[in-house]
Structure formats: structure tokens, C-alpha cells
């Protein structure tokens, strides 16, 4: 019997597979201009950013840069309806400010109509061949996918494909001369493209293994010239077909721990497009190593920021936001996120979104957070703030267990105040603006204070919330 894949991302193997008390507080501008002495603000410059190298611009990213939507979650409805569901939301997403969407793996996988695509079988079957138990994929047909991509482009949204290169699934049994056993490595896709056999997996006559095996799936051998040809070198290679025929603009590479960074580098050098890798590691230095090892052809998801945000917001210690993160080391190569289809551990999500949407990095918003679980109006407000105000390098103006205040130093720039306590907070900080009226662009505070000649000003924040301040008039 062929192995099947259960619908669980964290266990995918090829075997029979959150009444807030709100206190109203206001203060006159005269009161705001008092009390500077004895209330210094601790400032810490993180870094001055440089011109981005190879960064995605998005088609209409705004001054603050692009925003990505992860346009799926684990186990979206089956039945071939997902491409049409996403297609119907693209106009609203463009209006909200999304620059790109990341789709799940689009090709036919072993689990056919039920698969989320991470068990790839035929890279060229987008829902048109009757194999693996269905014609359409879980998400729909090739025609529906092409319609989605065309709509996205008409709405000025770029489309990022989820590329699974580490492993395959769904092959037939064959005698494997490199293992002395029968293995599921005989691939005969109905698309007629990229047939595979035992020699295209590990071990083979050239190499015994690469950097990692995932869950027992047949491990694709990228060292083999035949595999390289079909993935990125040929005129009809997977990557070139996805870009030139299907219309994809960029790539999210799944499980890049499983193969060398040179694979991503080779793909991007041959095909182009934005690229981001899922290197699941909370160490910012390791993430930075991987980005550099790809020849800086790819960004990485900032798992270091993800885990520090969880410790900061859910662990009630905002000092953790002082810790190392990829966006602090390499902001134009960091894709920041609060949740995704694989992991969702942060409970105080709006504080986390206030963080990533006001800070450096390329923020990604999770579909269920935006469409189902959180306040869409608040997220839309944060996205407007990002695209219009979030410019320049970042300085931390103040931080303790409960309060975090940071400034984006460009023009127009902003000051974000995150309050993780149960009480209203206020604090004097020294900003980039002198003799300027500022306001909170979230509407959480009704203060319109003036900064002093030395740029000090008092700002406030509601309990368990955030405010974002900038010069009045934008």
C-alpha cells in the first residue's frame, strides 16, 4: 500500500499518515509641557539601515514598504473552493494595503483533494490531471489559480508561491539499488514532466545524503544535474514555468534546513523574483548566516523576533524586545510575522502586530488573524500607519517590563508606545520633532501635545494596548 499523508503539518510523515477595564484620562497641553526634569528617557540606537539589496518593492508599497498576506491556514476548506475564496478578497486586500499574497503549494500532491500541498507529487499539475484521487487540488483548478493570479496583478498585488523542494511523496515502489530495498521513489506524473526514480533521491550514486530529511519522505537530491535541470535550469523548469507561464512573482521556500543554501541561490539566480526561506530557528545569528549563505538572494522569516515577542507580550517582560532579532541585524532580509499555518503561540496578538507593523522588516499578516480572529479595522489602521509613517532606522526610547517605546527616525517617522499593563501609562520621551504638534494615529489617545524645543514630549497609552504618534497633518 502506498503511504498517505495526514492533515497535520506538525506530524506530516509518509506513513499510513484570548472585561478590560478602560479608564478615561485626558490632560491639557499645559500639563503636557511640565515635568521633564527627573524623567529622562533611555535611548538605544539599534542601527542605521542602508539601501535595500534585492528587496521586494511591491507594486504600491507606500513609504513604509510592502506588507504580505499569508493567504491560507492549515486545513482550509477542501472541495476546490479556496482559489475562488482568495480571488474574491483581493480587491479589499489591495484597498487595505497588502502588497503581496503568499499562497500554499499549488501543485498536485499525494493526498490529492485533501492535501495542503506539502507532499508534492507532480509539480506541473495545478488541478488539471486525474491523479492522486482527483483532478482539482484541494484549492481548485488550474483555471481558477490563473484567474486568481491575474486578479492579484490587476489589483497591484504580487503573488508568492510556496515551493517544497526538500522532499516528494506519492511515488510507486521500485527496487532501489542504493538501499537494497524497495522504496517509494518511482514518479510517473501525468503532466509528463520531471519523472523521478531512485537515483534522484538520497542515497544515490553521487551522494548519500544532504543537510536534512523530513519525516521519512523521499529526500530529493539537488546535487543531481537532472534534478537541477528540472527545478531551475531548463526553459520549462519548475521555477521558470511557475514564473513565466503561471505568473508567480516570488518564492517562499519550505523547510530550507533540509538542503543547502546554494539551492535557493541557484534557483533565484536562474529565475529571479523575491525569495524567503523557512529556516525555523530562534537564533538571529543563525538566520543571518543562512541569508548570507544564499548569497543574499533570499530573506528569512524572523523566528527570532517571533519567539522574543512571545516572551515579551505573553511573558509580561517587554525587556525581551531589547534582544537580538534578524530585523535588527538585517532589516531588508527579515520577514516578520505573528502567526502562520505552522505555529501560533502568541496570545496578545494586537500588541505583536503593533510591533511588526511599526518596525523594520517585511511584515506578514496571517489570514485567520485578519479575516476571522482579530479586529480588522485595527489591523487596517496599523497597515495605513506602516505604509505612510514607518520610515527610517529604529531607536528604542524607553523599555521596562510593561512599557516599550520606539521611534522610526525617518520622515515622517513615528513613535510607537506599547503598554502591556492593566493601567493607562504616560511617559516623557525625547523624539525627533522640535516644536511640533503630534497626535496618536490609532485614535487610542485624544491628546494633541506639542514637543518642546529640545524635542521632549509626554505621550500616553491605554492599558494592554498601543498608540502610534507622529506629526499632526499626515
PDB file of N, CA, C and O in Angstrom, residues 56-62 66-67 90-91 93-95 97-101 148-159 249 362 387:
ATOM      1  N   UNK A  56      12.143  43.083  -2.199  1.00  0.00           N
ATOM      2  CA  UNK A  56      10.924  43.246  -2.964  1.00  0.00           C
ATOM      3  C   UNK A  56      10.379  44.651  -2.709  1.00  0.00           C
ATOM      4  O   UNK A  56      10.404  45.158  -1.605  1.00  0.00           O
ATOM      5  N   UNK A  57       9.938  45.326  -3.748  1.00  0.00           N
ATOM      6  CA  UNK A  57       9.388  46.655  -3.588  1.00  0.00           C
ATOM      7  C   UNK A  57       7.871  46.601  -3.439  1.00  0.00           C
ATOM      8  O   UNK A  57       7.261  47.455  -2.822  1.00  0.00           O
ATOM      9  N   UNK A  58       7.247  45.591  -3.999  1.00  0.00           N
ATOM     10  CA  UNK A  58       5.814  45.619  -4.112  1.00  0.00           C
ATOM     11  C   UNK A  58       5.463  46.630  -5.193  1.00  0.00           C
ATOM     12  O   UNK A  58       6.281  47.428  -5.625  1.00  0.00           O
ATOM     13  N   UNK A  59       4.274  46.579  -5.689  1.00  0.00           N
ATOM     14  CA  UNK A  59       3.901  47.484  -6.771  1.00  0.00           C
ATOM     15  C   UNK A  59       3.468  48.843  -6.247  1.00  0.00           C
ATOM     16  O   UNK A  59       3.687  49.859  -6.884  1.00  0.00           O
ATOM     17  N   UNK A  60       2.827  48.878  -5.091  1.00  0.00           N
ATOM     18  CA  UNK A  60       2.420  50.146  -4.475  1.00  0.00           C
ATOM     19  C   UNK A  60       2.663  50.051  -2.972  1.00  0.00           C
ATOM     20  O   UNK A  60       1.721  50.038  -2.189  1.00  0.00           O
ATOM     21  N   UNK A  61       3.906  49.942  -2.552  1.00  0.00           N
ATOM     22  CA  UNK A  61       4.164  49.625  -1.141  1.00  0.00           C
ATOM     23  C   UNK A  61       3.984  50.783  -0.186  1.00  0.00           C
ATOM     24  O   UNK A  61       3.904  50.566   1.015  1.00  0.00           O
ATOM     25  N   UNK A  62       3.941  52.047  -0.653  1.00  0.00           N
ATOM     26  CA  UNK A  62       3.906  53.173   0.254  1.00  0.00           C
ATOM     27  C   UNK A  62       5.286  53.438   0.819  1.00  0.00           C
ATOM     28  O   UNK A  62       6.216  52.642   0.654  1.00  0.00           O
ATOM     29  N   UNK A  66       6.414  47.266   1.746  1.00  0.00           N
ATOM     30  CA  UNK A  66       5.339  46.314   1.461  1.00  0.00           C
ATOM     31  C   UNK A  66       4.873  45.542   2.682  1.00  0.00           C
ATOM     32  O   UNK A  66       5.552  45.447   3.691  1.00  0.00           O
ATOM     33  N   UNK A  67       3.676  44.965   2.547  1.00  0.00           N
ATOM     34  CA  UNK A  67       3.072  44.103   3.562  1.00  0.00           C
ATOM     35  C   UNK A  67       2.551  42.854   2.863  1.00  0.00           C
ATOM     36  O   UNK A  67       1.908  42.938   1.813  1.00  0.00           O
ATOM     37  N   UNK A  90      -9.302  39.861  -2.981  1.00  0.00           N
ATOM     38  CA  UNK A  90      -8.121  40.598  -3.412  1.00  0.00           C
ATOM     39  C   UNK A  90      -8.353  42.101  -3.525  1.00  0.00           C
ATOM     40  O   UNK A  90      -7.469  42.902  -3.186  1.00  0.00           O
ATOM     41  N   UNK A  91      -9.495  42.520  -4.015  1.00  0.00           N
ATOM     42  CA  UNK A  91      -9.766  43.955  -4.133  1.00  0.00           C
ATOM     43  C   UNK A  91      -9.744  44.625  -2.765  1.00  0.00           C
ATOM     44  O   UNK A  91      -9.131  45.695  -2.591  1.00  0.00           O
ATOM     45  N   UNK A  93      -8.231  43.487  -0.093  1.00  0.00           N
ATOM     46  CA  UNK A  93      -6.868  43.416   0.441  1.00  0.00           C
ATOM     47  C   UNK A  93      -5.988  44.495  -0.172  1.00  0.00           C
ATOM     48  O   UNK A  93      -5.162  45.095   0.509  1.00  0.00           O
ATOM     49  N   UNK A  94      -6.166  44.763  -1.451  1.00  0.00           N
ATOM     50  CA  UNK A  94      -5.416  45.835  -2.077  1.00  0.00           C
ATOM     51  C   UNK A  94      -5.785  47.174  -1.456  1.00  0.00           C
ATOM     52  O   UNK A  94      -4.911  47.995  -1.150  1.00  0.00           O
ATOM     53  N   UNK A  95      -7.078  47.415  -1.234  1.00  0.00           N
ATOM     54  CA  UNK A  95      -7.525  48.657  -0.598  1.00  0.00           C
ATOM     55  C   UNK A  95      -6.946  48.795   0.804  1.00  0.00           C
ATOM     56  O   UNK A  95      -6.617  49.899   1.253  1.00  0.00           O
ATOM     57  N   UNK A  97      -4.085  47.661   1.811  1.00  0.00           N
ATOM     58  CA  UNK A  97      -2.666  47.960   1.760  1.00  0.00           C
ATOM     59  C   UNK A  97      -1.742  46.779   1.603  1.00  0.00           C
ATOM     60  O   UNK A  97      -0.522  46.931   1.739  1.00  0.00           O
ATOM     61  N   UNK A  98      -2.266  45.591   1.324  1.00  0.00           N
ATOM     62  CA  UNK A  98      -1.383  44.448   1.105  1.00  0.00           C
ATOM     63  C   UNK A  98      -0.694  44.564  -0.244  1.00  0.00           C
ATOM     64  O   UNK A  98      -1.325  44.876  -1.253  1.00  0.00           O
ATOM     65  N   UNK A  99       0.592  44.292  -0.243  1.00  0.00           N
ATOM     66  CA  UNK A  99       1.396  44.353  -1.461  1.00  0.00           C
ATOM     67  C   UNK A  99       1.590  42.992  -2.104  1.00  0.00           C
ATOM     68  O   UNK A  99       1.870  42.905  -3.301  1.00  0.00           O
ATOM     69  N   UNK A 100       1.481  41.941  -1.311  1.00  0.00           N
ATOM     70  CA  UNK A 100       1.723  40.601  -1.835  1.00  0.00           C
ATOM     71  C   UNK A 100       0.884  39.601  -1.079  1.00  0.00           C
ATOM     72  O   UNK A 100       0.455  39.840   0.064  1.00  0.00           O
ATOM     73  N   UNK A 101       0.645  38.460  -1.710  1.00  0.00           N
ATOM     74  CA  UNK A 101      -0.005  37.327  -1.054  1.00  0.00           C
ATOM     75  C   UNK A 101       0.875  36.100  -1.224  1.00  0.00           C
ATOM     76  O   UNK A 101       1.487  35.893  -2.267  1.00  0.00           O
ATOM     77  N   UNK A 148      -6.994  33.822 -10.256  1.00  0.00           N
ATOM     78  CA  UNK A 148      -6.561  34.473  -9.010  1.00  0.00           C
ATOM     79  C   UNK A 148      -5.297  35.311  -9.252  1.00  0.00           C
ATOM     80  O   UNK A 148      -5.217  36.477  -8.835  1.00  0.00           O
ATOM     81  N   UNK A 149      -4.310  34.716  -9.904  1.00  0.00           N
ATOM     82  CA  UNK A 149      -3.043  35.427 -10.148  1.00  0.00           C
ATOM     83  C   UNK A 149      -3.289  36.659 -11.008  1.00  0.00           C
ATOM     84  O   UNK A 149      -2.745  37.743 -10.753  1.00  0.00           O
ATOM     85  N   UNK A 150      -4.127  36.518 -12.044  1.00  0.00           N
ATOM     86  CA  UNK A 150      -4.436  37.652 -12.914  1.00  0.00           C
ATOM     87  C   UNK A 150      -5.147  38.763 -12.144  1.00  0.00           C
ATOM     88  O   UNK A 150      -4.819  39.955 -12.285  1.00  0.00           O
ATOM     89  N   UNK A 151      -6.101  38.398 -11.286  1.00  0.00           N
ATOM     90  CA  UNK A 151      -6.799  39.391 -10.463  1.00  0.00           C
ATOM     91  C   UNK A 151      -5.822  40.088  -9.531  1.00  0.00           C
ATOM     92  O   UNK A 151      -5.867  41.315  -9.362  1.00  0.00           O
ATOM     93  N   UNK A 152      -4.944  39.320  -8.906  1.00  0.00           N
ATOM     94  CA  UNK A 152      -3.964  39.901  -7.989  1.00  0.00           C
ATOM     95  C   UNK A 152      -3.112  40.939  -8.710  1.00  0.00           C
ATOM     96  O   UNK A 152      -2.898  42.051  -8.207  1.00  0.00           O
ATOM     97  N   UNK A 153      -2.631  40.604  -9.885  1.00  0.00           N
ATOM     98  CA  UNK A 153      -1.810  41.548 -10.642  1.00  0.00           C
ATOM     99  C   UNK A 153      -2.604  42.789 -11.039  1.00  0.00           C
ATOM    100  O   UNK A 153      -2.088  43.910 -11.001  1.00  0.00           O
ATOM    101  N   UNK A 154      -3.859  42.616 -11.399  1.00  0.00           N
ATOM    102  CA  UNK A 154      -4.705  43.769 -11.714  1.00  0.00           C
ATOM    103  C   UNK A 154      -4.951  44.648 -10.490  1.00  0.00           C
ATOM    104  O   UNK A 154      -5.209  45.852 -10.623  1.00  0.00           O
ATOM    105  N   UNK A 155      -4.873  44.046  -9.311  1.00  0.00           N
ATOM    106  CA  UNK A 155      -5.053  44.784  -8.057  1.00  0.00           C
ATOM    107  C   UNK A 155      -3.721  45.249  -7.474  1.00  0.00           C
ATOM    108  O   UNK A 155      -3.656  45.684  -6.329  1.00  0.00           O
ATOM    109  N   UNK A 156      -2.658  45.147  -8.256  1.00  0.00           N
ATOM    110  CA  UNK A 156      -1.326  45.580  -7.809  1.00  0.00           C
ATOM    111  C   UNK A 156      -0.805  44.767  -6.626  1.00  0.00           C
ATOM    112  O   UNK A 156      -0.175  45.306  -5.708  1.00  0.00           O
ATOM    113  N   UNK A 157      -1.076  43.490  -6.643  1.00  0.00           N
ATOM    114  CA  UNK A 157      -0.622  42.580  -5.593  1.00  0.00           C
ATOM    115  C   UNK A 157       0.271  41.522  -6.229  1.00  0.00           C
ATOM    116  O   UNK A 157      -0.101  40.905  -7.242  1.00  0.00           O
ATOM    117  N   UNK A 158       1.441  41.296  -5.660  1.00  0.00           N
ATOM    118  CA  UNK A 158       2.332  40.253  -6.142  1.00  0.00           C
ATOM    119  C   UNK A 158       1.974  38.909  -5.508  1.00  0.00           C
ATOM    120  O   UNK A 158       1.429  38.854  -4.398  1.00  0.00           O
ATOM    121  N   UNK A 159       2.273  37.841  -6.198  1.00  0.00           N
ATOM    122  CA  UNK A 159       1.878  36.504  -5.763  1.00  0.00           C
ATOM    123  C   UNK A 159       3.122  35.665  -5.505  1.00  0.00           C
ATOM    124  O   UNK A 159       3.972  35.496  -6.386  1.00  0.00           O
ATOM    125  N   UNK A 249       5.391  35.743  -8.844  1.00  0.00           N
ATOM    126  CA  UNK A 249       6.363  36.827  -8.702  1.00  0.00           C
ATOM    127  C   UNK A 249       7.485  36.518  -7.724  1.00  0.00           C
ATOM    128  O   UNK A 249       8.522  37.191  -7.747  1.00  0.00           O
ATOM    129  N   UNK A 362       9.910  43.098   6.776  1.00  0.00           N
ATOM    130  CA  UNK A 362       8.810  42.940   5.826  1.00  0.00           C
ATOM    131  C   UNK A 362       7.717  42.159   6.552  1.00  0.00           C
ATOM    132  O   UNK A 362       7.800  40.941   6.685  1.00  0.00           O
ATOM    133  N   UNK A 387       2.503  51.988   6.070  1.00  0.00           N
ATOM    134  CA  UNK A 387       2.765  52.416   4.701  1.00  0.00           C
ATOM    135  C   UNK A 387       3.020  53.912   4.596  1.00  0.00           C
ATOM    136  O   UNK A 387       3.687  54.358   3.668  1.00  0.00           O
TER     137      UNK A 387
END
